[in-house]
Short mmCIF file of C-alpha atoms in Angstrom, two decimals:
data_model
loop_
_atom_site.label_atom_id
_atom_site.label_comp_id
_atom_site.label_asym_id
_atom_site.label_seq_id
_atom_site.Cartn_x
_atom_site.Cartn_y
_atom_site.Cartn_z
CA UNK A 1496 -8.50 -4.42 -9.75
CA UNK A 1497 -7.45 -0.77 -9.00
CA UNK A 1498 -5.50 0.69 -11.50
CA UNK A 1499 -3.30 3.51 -11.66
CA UNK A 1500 -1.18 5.68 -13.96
CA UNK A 1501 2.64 5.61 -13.25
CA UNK A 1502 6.03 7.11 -14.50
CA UNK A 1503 9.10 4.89 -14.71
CA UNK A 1504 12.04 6.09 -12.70
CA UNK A 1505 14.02 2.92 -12.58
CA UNK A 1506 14.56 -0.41 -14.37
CA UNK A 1507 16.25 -3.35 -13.08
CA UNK A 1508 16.74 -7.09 -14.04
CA UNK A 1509 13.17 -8.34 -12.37
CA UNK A 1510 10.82 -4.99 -11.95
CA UNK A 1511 10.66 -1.83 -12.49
CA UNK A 1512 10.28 1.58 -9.98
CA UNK A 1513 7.34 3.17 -10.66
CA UNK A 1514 6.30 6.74 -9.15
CA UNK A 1515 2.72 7.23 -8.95
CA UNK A 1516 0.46 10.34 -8.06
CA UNK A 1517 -1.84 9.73 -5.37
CA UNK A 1518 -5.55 11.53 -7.00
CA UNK A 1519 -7.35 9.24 -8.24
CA UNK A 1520 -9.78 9.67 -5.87
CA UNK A 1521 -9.40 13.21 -5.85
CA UNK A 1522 -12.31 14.96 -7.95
CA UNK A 1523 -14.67 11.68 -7.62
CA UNK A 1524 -16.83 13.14 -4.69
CA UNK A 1525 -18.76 16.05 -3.89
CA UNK A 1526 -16.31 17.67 -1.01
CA UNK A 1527 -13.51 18.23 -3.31
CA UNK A 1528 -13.18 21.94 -3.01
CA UNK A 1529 -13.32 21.59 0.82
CA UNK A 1530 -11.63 18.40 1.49
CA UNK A 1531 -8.17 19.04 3.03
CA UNK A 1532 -7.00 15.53 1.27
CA UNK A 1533 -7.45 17.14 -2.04
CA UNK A 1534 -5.62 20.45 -0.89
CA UNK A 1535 -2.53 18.46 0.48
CA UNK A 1536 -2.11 16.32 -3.21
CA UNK A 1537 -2.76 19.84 -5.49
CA UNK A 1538 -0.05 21.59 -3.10
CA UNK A 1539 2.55 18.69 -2.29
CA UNK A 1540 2.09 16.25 -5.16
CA UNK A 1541 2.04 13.40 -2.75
CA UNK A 1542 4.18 10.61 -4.87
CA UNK A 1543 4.78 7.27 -4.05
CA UNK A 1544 7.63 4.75 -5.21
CA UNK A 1545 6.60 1.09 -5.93
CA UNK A 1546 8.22 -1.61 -7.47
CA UNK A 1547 6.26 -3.68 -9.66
CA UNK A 1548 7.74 -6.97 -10.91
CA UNK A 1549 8.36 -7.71 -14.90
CA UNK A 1550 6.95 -11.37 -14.15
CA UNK A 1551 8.76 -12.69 -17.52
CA UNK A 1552 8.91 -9.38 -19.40
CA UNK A 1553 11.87 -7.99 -21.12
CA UNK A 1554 13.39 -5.03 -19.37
CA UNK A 1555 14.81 -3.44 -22.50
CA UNK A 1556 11.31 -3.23 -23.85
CA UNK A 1557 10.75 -0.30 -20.71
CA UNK A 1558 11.99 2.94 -20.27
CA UNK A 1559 12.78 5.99 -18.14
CA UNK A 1560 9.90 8.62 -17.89
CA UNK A 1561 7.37 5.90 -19.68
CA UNK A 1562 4.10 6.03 -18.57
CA UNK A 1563 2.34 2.75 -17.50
CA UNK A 1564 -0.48 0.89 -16.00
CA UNK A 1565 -0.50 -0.90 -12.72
CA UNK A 1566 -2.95 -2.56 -10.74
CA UNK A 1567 -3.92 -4.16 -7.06
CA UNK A 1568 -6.56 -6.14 -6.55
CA UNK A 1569 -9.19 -4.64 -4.05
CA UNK A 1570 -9.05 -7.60 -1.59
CA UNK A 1571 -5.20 -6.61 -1.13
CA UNK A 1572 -5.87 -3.17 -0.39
CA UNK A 1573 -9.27 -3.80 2.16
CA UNK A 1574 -7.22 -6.69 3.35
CA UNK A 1575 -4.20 -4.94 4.23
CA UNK A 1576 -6.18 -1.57 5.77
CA UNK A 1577 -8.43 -3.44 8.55
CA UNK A 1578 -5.01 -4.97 9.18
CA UNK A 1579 -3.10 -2.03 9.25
CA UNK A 1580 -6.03 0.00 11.32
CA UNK A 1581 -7.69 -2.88 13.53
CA UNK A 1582 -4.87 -4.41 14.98
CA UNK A 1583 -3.27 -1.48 16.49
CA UNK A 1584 -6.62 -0.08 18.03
CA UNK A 1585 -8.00 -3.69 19.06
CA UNK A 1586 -3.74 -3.51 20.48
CA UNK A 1587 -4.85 -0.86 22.55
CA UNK A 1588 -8.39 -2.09 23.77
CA UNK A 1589 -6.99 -4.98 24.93
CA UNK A 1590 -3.88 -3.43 26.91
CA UNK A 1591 -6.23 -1.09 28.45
CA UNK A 1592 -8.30 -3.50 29.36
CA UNK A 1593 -5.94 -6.17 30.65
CA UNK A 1594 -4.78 -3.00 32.79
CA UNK A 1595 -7.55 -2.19 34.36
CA UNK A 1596 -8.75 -5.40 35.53
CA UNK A 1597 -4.91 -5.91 37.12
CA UNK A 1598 -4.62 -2.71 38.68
CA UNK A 1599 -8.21 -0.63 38.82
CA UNK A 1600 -6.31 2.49 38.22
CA UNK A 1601 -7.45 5.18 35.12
CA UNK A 1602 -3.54 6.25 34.88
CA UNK A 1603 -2.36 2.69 34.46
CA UNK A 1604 -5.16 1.94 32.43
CA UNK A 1605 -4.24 4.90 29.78
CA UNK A 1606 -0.45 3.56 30.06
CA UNK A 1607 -1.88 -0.30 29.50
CA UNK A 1608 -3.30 1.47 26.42
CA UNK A 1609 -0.43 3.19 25.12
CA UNK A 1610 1.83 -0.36 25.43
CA UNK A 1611 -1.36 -2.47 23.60
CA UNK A 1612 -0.99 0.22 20.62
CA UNK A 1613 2.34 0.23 20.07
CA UNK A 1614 2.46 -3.52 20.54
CA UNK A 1615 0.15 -3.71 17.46
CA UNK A 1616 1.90 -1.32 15.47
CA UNK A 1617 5.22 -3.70 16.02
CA UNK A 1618 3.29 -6.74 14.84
CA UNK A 1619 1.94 -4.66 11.97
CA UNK A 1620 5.55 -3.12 11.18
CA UNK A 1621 6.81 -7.44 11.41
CA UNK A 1622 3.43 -8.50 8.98
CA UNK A 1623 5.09 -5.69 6.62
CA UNK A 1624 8.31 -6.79 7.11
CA UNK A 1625 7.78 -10.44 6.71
CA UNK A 1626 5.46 -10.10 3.41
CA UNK A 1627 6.97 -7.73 1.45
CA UNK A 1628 8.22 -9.83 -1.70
CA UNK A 1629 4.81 -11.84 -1.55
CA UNK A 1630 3.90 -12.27 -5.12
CA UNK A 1631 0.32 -12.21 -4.24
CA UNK A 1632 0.62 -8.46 -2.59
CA UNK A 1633 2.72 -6.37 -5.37
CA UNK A 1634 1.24 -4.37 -7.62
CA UNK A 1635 1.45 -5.46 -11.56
CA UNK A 1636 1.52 -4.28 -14.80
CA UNK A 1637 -1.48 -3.76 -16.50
CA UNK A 1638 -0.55 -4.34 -20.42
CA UNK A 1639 -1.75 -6.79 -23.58
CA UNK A 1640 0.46 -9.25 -21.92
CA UNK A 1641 -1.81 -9.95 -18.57
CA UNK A 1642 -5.67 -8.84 -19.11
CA UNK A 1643 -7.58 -7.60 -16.18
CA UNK A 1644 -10.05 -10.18 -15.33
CA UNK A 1645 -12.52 -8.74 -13.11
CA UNK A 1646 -14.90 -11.57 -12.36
CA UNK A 1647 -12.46 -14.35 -10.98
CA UNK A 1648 -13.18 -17.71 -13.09
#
């Protein structure tokens, strides 16, 4: 489970809006004064919104500016990146290739390419669409109420 540190910015019936501060990576390896990643987060404070459900838990007992634990298991995240990454570029092998065994020709081979990557960004941008209120994908809290089991039983 990844965890993270997050501030409350919104509470509502079934989850909560949580803000979170993209570096905890940052300072962890040996390139941190020259990595450009940990330049952009110092200088722009990269922040993300998520919502993390209450799964049970009582909405009064949260609130504004409250700082809180979340988590997301690793298989989510590795899951959803070679998704996110593959299927556009293996998109664009594949048009490219398709293309040049129709038509022999480098210019509609580079166009074949360009169609095969956007077409896998699309059916990325529909998995997104189509999964976001999956239970199994959200982030959630990390309190006494749900311990962090690590080794799956």
């Amino acid at each position: 489970m990844i965890s993270e540190t997050g501030r409350i910015v919104a509470i509502e019936t079934d989850g909560l809006w949580v803000e979170t501060i993209q570096r905890s990576t940052c300072g962890s390896c040996a390139a941190e004064k020259g990595c450009g990643q940990s330049l952009m987060a110092r200088l722009m404070g990269h922040t993300s919104y998520l919502w993390v459900l209450l799964e049970g838990r009582d909405p009064a007992d949260y609130r504004i500016d409250q700082e809180i634990q979340i988590g997301v298991p690793e298989s989510v995240v590795v899951n959803g990146s070679l998704f996110v990454y593959l299927t556009p570029l293996f998109g664009m092998l594949a048009g490219a290739g398709v293309a040049q065994q129709l038509w022999a020709s480098d210019g509609l081979s580079a166009i074949g390419a360009l169609v095969g990557l956007l077409a896998g960004g699309a059916l990325v941008r529909w998995r997104a669409h189509q999964t976001r209120y999956d239970r199994r994908l959200q982030p959630v809290l990390l309190d006494d109420r749900q311990p962090v089991t690590l080794i799956p039983s």
